[in-house]
Amino acid sequence: MAMTDNAPATVPAERMERTPLRVWLAPPIPGGAAWGWLGPLLVTVFAGFLRFYRLGDPKAVVFDETYYAKDALALLKFGWEHNTVKDADKLLIADPDARIWADGASFIAHPPMGKWMIAIGEWMFGATPFGWRFVPALVGTLSVLILARVARRMTGSTLLGCAAGLLLALDGLQFVTSRAALLDIFVMFWILAGFACLVNDRDRSRRQLADKIENGARRYGLYGPYVLHGWRIAAGVCLGLACATKWTGVFYIAAFGLMVVCWDFGARRAAGVRNPLAGALTLDAVPAFFQLVVVAAIAYLASWWGWIFRPGGWGRGEVSSNPLWRPFEAMPKLWHYHSEILNFHTGLDSKHPYQSWPWDWPILRRPVAFFYNEPKGACDAARCSREILGIGTPALWWGALIALVALVFIWAMVRDWRAGAILLGFLAGWLTWFPSAFADRTMFLFYATPMIPFMVLAIVLVFGYLIGPAPNAAGAHAAGVPAADHGAVGYGPVGYGAGDGALMGLSPEDDDPASEALVGATAWQPPAPGPPPPALPAGMRRVVGAAAVGAFMLLVLANFAYFYPILSAQVLPYDSWHARIWLRTWV
């Protein structure tokens, strides 16, 4: 296993002298590439089986599918959302080709991207429950693969990456939203994909920075070299599509934008650039604004292409005969449309039996019943129940609360950049709902779906700290490499805690005068080592840590299996159903 915590032993001076800057800033992930893909893919296949098995059951329109399944179908036919006739849901269930359209365009509360994605499944399989749930199930499955790979990159461990993917596969709320035509699973998918692009860019850009400094340090002045952050463009597209699904994606653009600037500052400072802050602001922050904000805005506008280019959408009216003029013509009307959407959201305070507040979400106080009925004679009991309950796996969510608190202390004490990034991702999806909650806006537990990957990452990072390093690890992940071996890179786990700014991981060691004038020197030299941390019994620690981690994984698996019938609309005797309703607020 890769190094995932502070190492206990000292490092020979000759080893430090030959540590390349490239390894110092972005150590390679140990293990073979084949297993690094095979393990996550196997977990993804398992997740896909869970999500696609009985996907079309129940054959009904569940919860908010009543909006998005029909809106997606309208996008296919008209390019914009359309009004429907009374009992359109029943007509569609009886006949996917039923005539359900009334007159006129429909006002919508969310941008069209998520509905375009649902429409792909309806185009492929028809306007059936399987059709409108197909793409949600697909992206819910792919999210497992993305999380497994990004967790592997962040921890340096394929095993921990697979654990992250498995935990996401076993979360009840992610499972339910992957099997319903709602928008929140798409918001989660695009945010996770954007985060993965940024983590990938972090490693690649740090290697480029190291190579440029080591190969031509004298050419660079106070600010250091310019580094091309190509993966940030992909991140900008992903985050723009998150916004194009629900506006809550904009909070992640702001949060991740600040995060990458801190990463750039930390990387330049750890590399010995003489004025890292000015270098990060001029050479990295300005391009980052275009790569994340401007690219995201373009991706967002592109999702409105049907409304922009085709006549008849709500507030659009007729369009110019010149297609090239239509985008410019549409902008004032689109701005007005957005002001009306904003008014809708700020004024949405109607009561709902399943509404909940964001401070209730982490403890799963009030889940959402997506579907419930009591079929007659469907089980060996006088009364039968069948439900889809939108709730997270309690063992995972309550365990994540402990892990997140642990990450606060980890970040405060060792400034591990991973802890900071995970906490930021979680808070961007949680705290940003508090102002709306104080204004009594109607909201639901499934709005927390984008937080789930960061909760899982918190758990696996704590796993790594519990288990500790492999006894015979070598290189940048060796168990014998203390935090001081990375000098300016910080106190974090070997390699991965490399200096990322005061917000995301700068440590006091970044002020070491040994790193002051590295740029311009003949060759980069690592700062002198500090005192090693106290030694720990690594073997016993790994045994106890691995046992605790294995027990937690089994607990989550058993908990998900126990809740599975009420997550997937299986028929149960009423008493068996009621036994799974642990709190009164769950009904």
Coordinates of C-alpha atoms in Angstrom, one line a residue:
M1 CA 0.0 0.0 0.0
A2 CA 1.1 3.5 -0.7
M3 CA 2.2 5.9 1.9
T4 CA -0.9 7.5 3.4
D5 CA 0.3 9.1 6.5
N6 CA 3.3 10.7 8.3
A7 CA 6.1 8.2 8.2
P8 CA 7.9 7.3 11.4
A9 CA 11.5 6.9 10.4
T10 CA 14.4 9.1 9.5
V11 CA 15.9 9.6 6.0
P12 CA 19.5 9.3 5.1
A13 CA 21.0 12.6 4.0
E14 CA 22.4 11.1 0.8
R15 CA 18.9 10.0 -0.2
M16 CA 17.6 13.6 0.2
E17 CA 20.4 14.9 -2.0
R18 CA 19.4 12.8 -4.9
T19 CA 15.6 13.4 -4.7
P20 CA 14.6 15.0 -8.0
L21 CA 12.3 18.0 -7.8
R22 CA 9.8 16.1 -10.1
V23 CA 9.5 13.4 -7.5
W24 CA 9.4 15.9 -4.7
L25 CA 6.4 17.8 -6.1
A26 CA 4.4 15.0 -7.7
P27 CA 5.6 11.5 -6.7
P28 CA 4.5 8.7 -9.0
I29 CA 1.7 6.4 -7.9
P30 CA 3.1 3.0 -6.9
G31 CA 1.8 -0.2 -8.5
G32 CA 1.1 -1.2 -12.0
A33 CA -1.2 0.7 -14.4
A34 CA -3.1 -2.6 -15.3
W35 CA -4.2 -3.2 -11.7
G36 CA -4.9 0.5 -11.3
W37 CA -7.6 0.2 -14.0
L38 CA -8.7 -3.4 -13.4
G39 CA -9.6 -3.0 -9.8
P40 CA -11.8 0.1 -10.3
L41 CA -13.4 -1.4 -13.4
L42 CA -14.4 -4.5 -11.4
V43 CA -16.0 -2.3 -8.8
T44 CA -17.7 -0.3 -11.5
V45 CA -19.2 -3.5 -13.0
F46 CA -20.6 -4.4 -9.6
A47 CA -22.1 -0.9 -9.3
G48 CA -23.6 -1.1 -12.8
F49 CA -25.2 -4.5 -12.0
L50 CA -26.9 -2.9 -8.9
R51 CA -28.1 0.1 -10.9
F52 CA -29.3 -1.6 -14.0
Y53 CA -31.0 -4.6 -12.5
R54 CA -34.8 -4.1 -12.6
L55 CA -34.2 -0.5 -13.7
G56 CA -37.6 -0.3 -15.3
D57 CA -39.3 -1.4 -12.1
P58 CA -41.6 0.1 -10.8
K59 CA -43.4 0.8 -14.1
A60 CA -44.5 4.2 -12.9
V61 CA -43.6 7.8 -12.8
V62 CA -41.8 8.3 -9.4
F63 CA -41.6 11.6 -7.6
D64 CA -40.1 14.4 -9.7
E65 CA -39.8 12.2 -12.8
T66 CA -43.2 13.7 -13.5
Y67 CA -41.3 16.9 -14.5
Y68 CA -38.0 15.7 -16.0
A69 CA -39.1 12.7 -18.0
K70 CA -41.6 14.8 -19.9
D71 CA -39.4 17.8 -20.2
A72 CA -36.6 15.5 -21.7
L73 CA -39.1 14.2 -24.2
A74 CA -40.1 17.7 -25.2
L75 CA -36.5 18.6 -25.8
L76 CA -36.3 15.8 -28.3
K77 CA -39.4 16.9 -30.1
F78 CA -39.3 20.7 -29.9
G79 CA -35.9 21.7 -28.5
W80 CA -37.5 23.3 -25.5
E81 CA -39.9 22.3 -22.7
H82 CA -43.5 22.0 -23.7
N83 CA -46.9 22.0 -21.8
T84 CA -48.6 18.6 -21.5
V85 CA -52.2 17.4 -21.2
K86 CA -53.9 16.3 -18.0
D87 CA -52.9 12.7 -16.9
A88 CA -49.9 12.8 -19.2
D89 CA -48.0 10.5 -16.8
K90 CA -50.7 7.8 -17.0
L91 CA -50.8 8.1 -20.8
L92 CA -47.1 7.6 -21.1
I93 CA -47.0 4.6 -18.9
A94 CA -49.8 3.0 -20.9
D95 CA -48.3 4.0 -24.3
P96 CA -44.8 5.5 -24.8
D97 CA -46.1 7.0 -28.1
A98 CA -49.2 8.7 -26.6
R99 CA -50.1 12.2 -27.6
I100 CA -49.4 14.2 -24.4
W101 CA -48.7 17.7 -25.7
A102 CA -50.9 20.6 -25.0
D103 CA -50.5 24.1 -26.4
G104 CA -47.5 26.4 -25.7
A105 CA -44.1 26.3 -24.0
S106 CA -43.6 25.4 -20.4
F107 CA -41.7 27.5 -17.9
I108 CA -38.9 25.6 -16.3
A109 CA -37.0 26.0 -13.0
H110 CA -33.7 24.4 -14.1
P111 CA -31.4 24.7 -17.1
P112 CA -31.7 22.0 -19.8
M113 CA -28.5 20.0 -19.6
G114 CA -29.8 17.3 -17.2
K115 CA -32.9 16.9 -19.2
W116 CA -30.9 16.6 -22.4
M117 CA -29.1 13.7 -20.8
I118 CA -32.3 12.0 -19.8
A119 CA -33.5 12.5 -23.4
I120 CA -30.6 10.4 -24.7
G121 CA -32.1 7.4 -23.0
E122 CA -35.6 8.2 -24.2
W123 CA -34.2 8.5 -27.8
M124 CA -32.5 5.1 -27.5
F125 CA -35.2 3.1 -25.6
G126 CA -38.4 5.2 -25.9
A127 CA -40.4 7.1 -23.3
T128 CA -40.5 4.3 -20.8
P129 CA -39.3 4.1 -17.2
F130 CA -36.2 2.2 -18.4
G131 CA -35.6 4.8 -21.1
W132 CA -35.8 7.8 -18.9
R133 CA -33.7 6.1 -16.2
F134 CA -31.0 4.7 -18.5
V135 CA -28.6 7.7 -18.5
P136 CA -29.0 8.4 -14.8
A137 CA -28.0 4.8 -14.1
L138 CA -25.1 5.1 -16.6
V139 CA -23.7 8.2 -15.0
G140 CA -24.3 6.9 -11.5
T141 CA -22.2 3.8 -12.5
L142 CA -19.5 5.9 -14.2
S143 CA -19.2 8.0 -11.1
V144 CA -18.0 5.0 -9.3
L145 CA -15.2 4.5 -11.8
I146 CA -14.2 8.2 -11.6
L147 CA -14.2 8.3 -7.8
A148 CA -12.1 5.1 -7.6
R149 CA -9.5 6.6 -10.0
V150 CA -9.4 10.0 -8.3
A151 CA -9.1 8.4 -4.9
R152 CA -6.3 6.2 -6.1
R153 CA -4.5 9.3 -7.4
M154 CA -5.0 11.2 -4.2
T155 CA -4.0 8.4 -1.8
G156 CA -1.4 6.6 -4.0
S157 CA -3.2 3.3 -3.3
T158 CA -5.2 1.2 -5.7
L159 CA -6.8 -0.6 -2.8
L160 CA -8.0 2.6 -1.3
G161 CA -9.3 3.7 -4.7
C162 CA -11.3 0.5 -5.0
A163 CA -12.6 1.0 -1.5
A164 CA -13.8 4.5 -2.4
G165 CA -15.6 3.2 -5.5
L166 CA -17.2 0.4 -3.5
L167 CA -18.5 2.8 -0.9
L168 CA -20.0 5.0 -3.5
A169 CA -21.6 2.0 -5.1
L170 CA -23.1 1.0 -1.8
D171 CA -24.6 4.4 -0.8
G172 CA -28.4 4.3 -0.8
L173 CA -29.0 7.9 -1.9
Q174 CA -26.5 7.7 -4.8
F175 CA -28.2 4.4 -5.7
V176 CA -31.7 5.8 -5.7
T177 CA -30.9 8.9 -7.6
S178 CA -29.0 6.8 -10.1
R179 CA -32.3 4.9 -10.8
A180 CA -34.6 7.8 -11.2
A181 CA -34.9 10.5 -13.8
L182 CA -34.0 13.4 -11.5
L183 CA -31.2 16.0 -12.0
D184 CA -29.1 15.7 -8.9
I185 CA -27.2 12.6 -10.0
F186 CA -26.0 14.6 -13.1
V187 CA -24.9 17.5 -10.9
M188 CA -22.9 15.1 -8.8
F189 CA -21.4 13.4 -11.9
W190 CA -20.2 16.7 -13.5
I191 CA -18.8 18.1 -10.2
L192 CA -17.0 14.9 -9.5
A193 CA -15.6 14.8 -13.1
G194 CA -14.5 18.4 -12.8
F195 CA -12.8 17.7 -9.5
A196 CA -11.0 14.6 -11.0
C197 CA -9.7 16.8 -13.9
L198 CA -8.3 19.3 -11.4
V199 CA -6.6 16.6 -9.3
N200 CA -5.1 15.2 -12.5
D201 CA -4.0 18.6 -13.6
R202 CA -2.4 19.2 -10.2
D203 CA -0.1 16.2 -10.7
R204 CA 0.7 17.0 -14.4
S205 CA 1.3 20.7 -13.9
R206 CA 3.6 20.1 -10.9
R207 CA 5.7 17.7 -13.0
Q208 CA 5.9 20.3 -15.8
L209 CA 7.0 22.9 -13.3
A210 CA 9.6 20.7 -11.9
D211 CA 11.0 19.7 -15.3
K212 CA 11.2 23.4 -16.4
I213 CA 13.0 24.5 -13.3
E214 CA 15.4 21.6 -13.3
N215 CA 16.2 21.9 -17.0
G216 CA 16.5 25.6 -17.2
A217 CA 16.4 27.3 -13.8
R218 CA 18.5 30.3 -14.8
R219 CA 16.0 31.3 -17.5
Y220 CA 13.2 32.0 -15.0
G221 CA 13.0 35.1 -13.0
L222 CA 11.2 35.9 -9.8
Y223 CA 7.9 34.3 -10.8
G224 CA 9.1 31.0 -12.2
P225 CA 8.1 29.4 -15.5
Y226 CA 4.7 29.4 -17.1
V227 CA 2.9 26.0 -16.9
L228 CA 0.1 25.0 -19.2
H229 CA -2.9 23.6 -17.2
G230 CA -4.7 21.8 -20.0
W231 CA -6.9 19.7 -17.8
R232 CA -8.5 22.8 -16.3
I233 CA -10.2 23.4 -19.6
A234 CA -11.9 20.0 -19.3
A235 CA -12.7 20.8 -15.7
G236 CA -14.3 24.1 -16.9
V237 CA -16.5 22.2 -19.3
C238 CA -17.6 19.7 -16.6
L239 CA -18.3 22.4 -14.1
G240 CA -20.2 24.4 -16.7
L241 CA -22.4 21.4 -17.4
A242 CA -23.0 21.0 -13.7
C243 CA -24.3 24.6 -13.7
A244 CA -26.3 23.8 -16.8
T245 CA -28.1 21.1 -14.9
K246 CA -28.6 23.0 -11.7
W247 CA -27.3 26.4 -10.7
T248 CA -25.8 25.0 -7.5
G249 CA -22.8 24.1 -9.7
V250 CA -21.7 27.7 -9.6
F251 CA -20.6 27.3 -6.0
Y252 CA -18.1 24.6 -7.0
I253 CA -16.6 26.9 -9.7
A254 CA -15.9 29.5 -7.1
A255 CA -14.6 27.0 -4.5
F256 CA -12.4 25.1 -6.9
G257 CA -11.2 28.3 -8.5
L258 CA -9.8 29.4 -5.2
M259 CA -8.5 25.9 -4.5
V260 CA -6.4 25.7 -7.7
V261 CA -4.8 29.2 -7.1
C262 CA -3.7 27.9 -3.6
W263 CA -2.3 24.8 -5.3
D264 CA -0.4 26.9 -7.8
F265 CA 1.0 29.1 -5.1
G266 CA 2.0 26.1 -3.0
A267 CA 3.7 24.4 -5.9
R268 CA 5.8 27.4 -6.9
R269 CA 6.7 28.0 -3.3
A270 CA 7.7 24.3 -2.7
A271 CA 9.7 24.5 -5.9
G272 CA 11.7 27.4 -4.5
V273 CA 10.3 30.2 -6.8
R274 CA 11.4 33.5 -5.2
N275 CA 8.1 35.2 -5.6
P276 CA 5.5 32.4 -5.7
L277 CA 2.4 34.5 -4.9
A278 CA 3.0 36.9 -7.7
G279 CA 3.9 34.0 -10.0
A280 CA 0.7 32.1 -9.2
L281 CA -1.5 35.2 -9.6
T282 CA 0.0 36.3 -12.9
L283 CA 1.0 33.1 -14.6
D284 CA -1.7 30.7 -13.2
A285 CA -4.7 32.6 -11.7
V286 CA -5.5 34.7 -14.8
P287 CA -5.5 31.7 -17.2
A288 CA -7.4 29.7 -14.6
F289 CA -10.2 32.3 -14.7
F290 CA -10.6 31.7 -18.4
Q291 CA -10.2 28.0 -18.2
L292 CA -12.7 27.5 -15.4
V293 CA -15.1 30.5 -15.5
V294 CA -15.2 31.5 -19.1
V295 CA -15.1 27.9 -20.4
A296 CA -17.9 27.0 -18.0
A297 CA -20.0 29.9 -19.2
I298 CA -19.6 28.8 -22.8
A299 CA -20.6 25.2 -21.9
Y300 CA -23.6 26.6 -19.9
L301 CA -24.8 28.6 -22.8
A302 CA -24.3 25.7 -25.3
S303 CA -26.8 23.7 -23.2
W304 CA -29.5 26.2 -24.2
W305 CA -29.0 25.7 -27.9
G306 CA -32.5 24.3 -28.5
W307 CA -34.2 27.3 -26.9
I308 CA -31.8 29.7 -28.6
F309 CA -32.0 28.4 -32.2
R310 CA -35.5 27.1 -32.4
P311 CA -38.7 29.3 -32.2
G312 CA -41.4 28.8 -29.6
G313 CA -39.6 28.3 -26.3
W314 CA -40.9 30.1 -23.2
G315 CA -40.2 33.8 -23.6
R316 CA -38.3 33.2 -26.9
G317 CA -41.0 33.7 -29.5
E318 CA -40.0 33.9 -33.1
V319 CA -36.3 33.7 -34.2
S320 CA -34.3 35.5 -36.8
S321 CA -34.1 34.0 -40.3
N322 CA -30.3 34.3 -40.0
P323 CA -29.1 31.4 -37.7
L324 CA -25.9 33.4 -37.0
W325 CA -27.8 36.2 -35.5
R326 CA -30.0 34.1 -33.3
P327 CA -27.6 33.8 -30.3
F328 CA -27.2 37.6 -30.1
E329 CA -30.9 38.1 -30.6
A330 CA -31.7 35.6 -27.8
M331 CA -29.4 37.0 -25.1
P332 CA -31.7 39.7 -23.7
K333 CA -34.6 37.2 -23.7
L334 CA -32.5 34.6 -22.0
W335 CA -31.4 37.1 -19.4
H336 CA -35.1 37.8 -18.7
Y337 CA -35.8 34.1 -18.5
H338 CA -33.0 33.7 -16.0
S339 CA -34.4 36.5 -13.8
E340 CA -37.7 34.7 -13.7
I341 CA -36.1 31.4 -12.8
L342 CA -34.2 33.2 -10.0
N343 CA -37.4 34.7 -8.7
F344 CA -39.0 31.3 -8.7
H345 CA -36.2 29.8 -6.6
T346 CA -36.0 32.7 -4.2
G347 CA -39.8 32.5 -3.7
L348 CA -40.1 28.8 -3.4
D349 CA -41.3 28.3 0.2
S350 CA -44.3 26.1 -0.2
K351 CA -44.5 23.3 2.4
H352 CA -43.8 19.7 1.4
P353 CA -44.2 16.6 3.6
Y354 CA -40.6 15.5 2.8
Q355 CA -38.8 18.7 2.9
S356 CA -35.7 18.9 5.2
W357 CA -33.0 21.4 6.1
P358 CA -29.3 21.2 5.3
W359 CA -28.3 20.7 8.9
D360 CA -30.6 17.6 8.9
W361 CA -28.9 16.0 5.8
P362 CA -25.7 14.6 7.3
I363 CA -27.7 12.7 10.0
L364 CA -30.3 11.6 7.5
R365 CA -33.1 13.0 9.6
R366 CA -35.7 13.3 6.9
P367 CA -35.4 11.2 3.7
V368 CA -37.7 11.4 0.7
A369 CA -40.2 8.7 -0.3
F370 CA -39.9 8.6 -4.1
F371 CA -42.5 5.8 -4.4
Y372 CA -44.7 3.9 -2.0
N373 CA -47.7 1.6 -2.4
E374 CA -49.3 -1.4 -0.7
P375 CA -50.1 -4.0 -3.3
K376 CA -52.8 -6.4 -2.4
G377 CA -51.9 -10.1 -2.1
A378 CA -48.3 -9.6 -3.2
C379 CA -46.6 -11.2 -0.2
D380 CA -47.3 -13.8 2.5
A381 CA -48.8 -11.3 4.9
A382 CA -52.1 -9.5 5.3
R383 CA -50.4 -6.2 4.5
C384 CA -47.6 -5.6 2.0
S385 CA -45.4 -2.6 1.4
R386 CA -43.3 -1.4 -1.6
E387 CA -41.1 1.7 -1.4
I388 CA -38.3 3.6 -2.9
L389 CA -36.8 5.6 0.0
G390 CA -34.3 8.3 -1.0
I391 CA -31.9 7.9 1.9
G392 CA -28.2 7.4 2.2
T393 CA -26.7 4.2 3.8
P394 CA -26.7 5.2 7.5
A395 CA -23.4 3.4 8.3
L396 CA -21.7 5.3 5.5
W397 CA -23.1 8.7 6.2
W398 CA -22.7 8.6 10.0
G399 CA -19.2 7.2 9.5
A400 CA -18.5 10.0 7.1
L401 CA -19.4 12.6 9.8
I402 CA -16.7 11.2 12.0
A403 CA -14.2 11.1 9.1
L404 CA -15.0 14.8 8.2
V405 CA -14.4 15.9 11.7
A406 CA -11.1 13.9 11.7
L407 CA -10.1 15.7 8.4
V408 CA -10.5 19.1 10.1
F409 CA -7.9 18.1 12.7
I410 CA -5.7 16.5 10.0
W411 CA -5.7 19.6 7.9
A412 CA -5.1 21.8 10.9
M413 CA -2.2 19.8 12.2
V414 CA -0.4 18.5 9.1
R415 CA -1.9 20.7 6.3
D416 CA -2.6 17.7 4.1
W417 CA -3.8 19.2 0.8
R418 CA -6.2 16.3 0.3
A419 CA -8.0 17.0 3.6
G420 CA -8.4 20.6 2.6
A421 CA -9.7 19.7 -0.9
I422 CA -12.2 17.2 0.4
L423 CA -13.5 19.5 3.1
L424 CA -13.9 22.3 0.5
G425 CA -15.8 20.0 -1.8
F426 CA -18.1 18.9 1.0
L427 CA -18.7 22.4 2.3
A428 CA -19.4 23.8 -1.2
G429 CA -22.3 21.4 -1.5
W430 CA -23.6 21.8 2.1
L431 CA -23.0 25.3 3.6
T432 CA -24.1 27.1 0.5
W433 CA -27.7 25.8 1.2
F434 CA -27.8 27.4 4.6
P435 CA -28.8 31.0 3.4
S436 CA -31.7 29.5 1.4
A437 CA -32.7 27.4 4.4
F438 CA -32.8 30.5 6.7
A439 CA -35.1 32.0 4.1
D440 CA -37.4 29.0 4.4
R441 CA -36.8 27.8 0.9
T442 CA -38.3 24.3 0.2
M443 CA -35.4 21.7 -0.1
F444 CA -34.9 18.0 0.1
L445 CA -32.2 15.5 1.2
F446 CA -31.4 14.4 -2.4
Y447 CA -30.0 18.0 -2.9
A448 CA -27.0 16.6 -0.9
T449 CA -26.2 14.1 -3.7
P450 CA -23.1 16.1 -4.9
M451 CA -21.6 15.9 -1.4
I452 CA -21.5 12.1 -1.4
P453 CA -18.2 11.6 -3.3
F454 CA -16.4 14.0 -0.9
M455 CA -17.9 12.1 2.1
V456 CA -16.5 8.9 0.6
L457 CA -13.1 10.5 0.0
A458 CA -13.0 11.7 3.6
I459 CA -13.6 8.1 4.8
V460 CA -10.9 6.6 2.6
L461 CA -8.3 9.3 3.5
V462 CA -8.9 8.4 7.2
F463 CA -8.6 4.7 6.2
G464 CA -5.1 5.6 4.9
Y465 CA -4.1 7.3 8.1
L466 CA -5.4 4.4 10.1
I467 CA -3.6 1.7 8.2
G468 CA -0.3 3.6 7.7
P469 CA 2.5 2.8 5.2
A470 CA 3.6 -0.5 3.9
P471 CA 6.7 -1.7 5.8
N472 CA 8.7 -2.3 2.6
A473 CA 7.5 0.7 0.6
A474 CA 10.2 2.5 -1.4
G475 CA 10.7 5.7 -3.3
A476 CA 8.5 8.6 -2.8
H477 CA 6.0 6.5 -0.8
A478 CA 8.5 4.8 1.4
A479 CA 7.5 4.2 5.0
G480 CA 10.9 5.6 6.0
V481 CA 10.3 9.0 4.5
P482 CA 9.2 11.6 7.1
A483 CA 7.4 14.7 6.2
A484 CA 10.6 16.6 6.5
D485 CA 12.0 14.7 3.5
H486 CA 9.8 16.9 1.4
G487 CA 11.1 20.1 2.9
A488 CA 8.8 22.8 1.6
V489 CA 6.1 20.4 0.6
G490 CA 4.5 20.3 4.0
Y491 CA 3.7 17.9 6.7
G492 CA 1.2 15.8 4.8
P493 CA 1.6 12.2 3.8
V494 CA 4.7 11.6 1.7
G495 CA 4.5 13.4 -1.6
Y496 CA 0.8 14.0 -1.5
G497 CA 0.9 16.7 1.1
A498 CA 3.2 18.8 -1.1
G499 CA 2.8 22.5 -0.3
D500 CA -0.5 23.8 -1.6
G501 CA -0.8 27.3 -0.1
A502 CA -2.1 28.4 3.3
L503 CA -5.7 27.3 2.4
M504 CA -5.0 23.9 0.9
G505 CA -1.8 22.7 2.6
L506 CA 1.0 25.1 3.2
S507 CA 3.0 24.0 6.2
P508 CA 5.4 26.0 8.4
E509 CA 8.3 24.3 6.6
D510 CA 7.5 26.3 3.5
D511 CA 9.2 29.2 5.3
D512 CA 12.4 27.3 5.5
P513 CA 15.2 29.7 4.2
A514 CA 16.8 26.8 2.5
S515 CA 14.2 27.1 -0.2
E516 CA 14.5 30.9 -0.8
A517 CA 16.6 31.2 -3.9
L518 CA 16.3 27.8 -5.6
V519 CA 15.3 29.3 -8.9
G520 CA 18.4 30.7 -10.5
A521 CA 20.7 28.2 -8.8
T522 CA 22.6 25.6 -10.7
A523 CA 20.3 22.8 -9.7
W524 CA 17.4 22.4 -7.4
Q525 CA 18.3 21.1 -4.0
P526 CA 15.9 19.8 -1.3
P527 CA 15.8 21.7 2.0
A528 CA 17.5 20.1 5.0
P529 CA 15.5 17.5 6.9
G530 CA 13.9 18.4 10.1
P531 CA 13.5 16.2 13.2
P532 CA 11.7 12.9 12.5
P533 CA 8.3 12.3 14.1
P534 CA 8.2 9.8 16.9
A535 CA 8.4 6.2 15.8
L536 CA 5.3 4.0 16.0
P537 CA 4.9 0.2 15.8
A538 CA 4.0 0.2 12.2
G539 CA 3.2 -3.6 12.0
M540 CA 0.7 -3.6 14.8
R541 CA -0.8 -0.3 13.5
R542 CA -1.4 -1.8 10.1
V543 CA -3.0 -4.9 11.5
V544 CA -5.4 -2.9 13.8
G545 CA -6.0 -0.3 11.1
A546 CA -6.8 -2.9 8.4
A547 CA -9.1 -4.8 10.8
A548 CA -11.0 -1.6 11.5
V549 CA -11.2 -0.7 7.9
G550 CA -12.4 -4.1 6.9
A551 CA -15.0 -4.1 9.6
F552 CA -16.4 -0.8 8.5
M553 CA -16.6 -1.9 4.8
L554 CA -18.5 -5.0 5.9
L555 CA -20.8 -2.9 8.0
V556 CA -21.6 -0.6 5.1
L557 CA -22.2 -3.6 2.8
A558 CA -24.5 -5.3 5.3
N559 CA -26.3 -2.0 6.0
F560 CA -26.9 -1.5 2.2
A561 CA -28.0 -5.1 1.8
Y562 CA -30.5 -4.6 4.6
F563 CA -31.9 -1.4 3.2
Y564 CA -31.8 -2.6 -0.5
P565 CA -35.5 -3.8 -0.6
I566 CA -36.8 -0.3 0.4
L567 CA -34.3 1.4 -2.0
S568 CA -35.5 -0.6 -5.0
A569 CA -39.2 -1.0 -4.7
Q570 CA -39.2 -4.7 -3.6
V571 CA -42.4 -6.1 -2.1
L572 CA -42.0 -6.7 1.7
P573 CA -44.4 -7.7 4.4
Y574 CA -45.4 -4.6 6.2
D575 CA -43.6 -5.6 9.4
S576 CA -40.4 -6.2 7.5
W577 CA -40.7 -2.8 5.8
H578 CA -41.5 -1.1 9.1
A579 CA -38.4 -2.7 10.7
R580 CA -36.2 -0.8 8.3
I581 CA -37.8 2.5 9.2
W582 CA -35.5 3.3 12.1
L583 CA -36.7 6.8 12.9
R584 CA -40.2 8.3 13.0
T585 CA -39.0 11.1 10.7
W586 CA -38.4 8.5 8.0
V587 CA -42.1 8.2 7.3

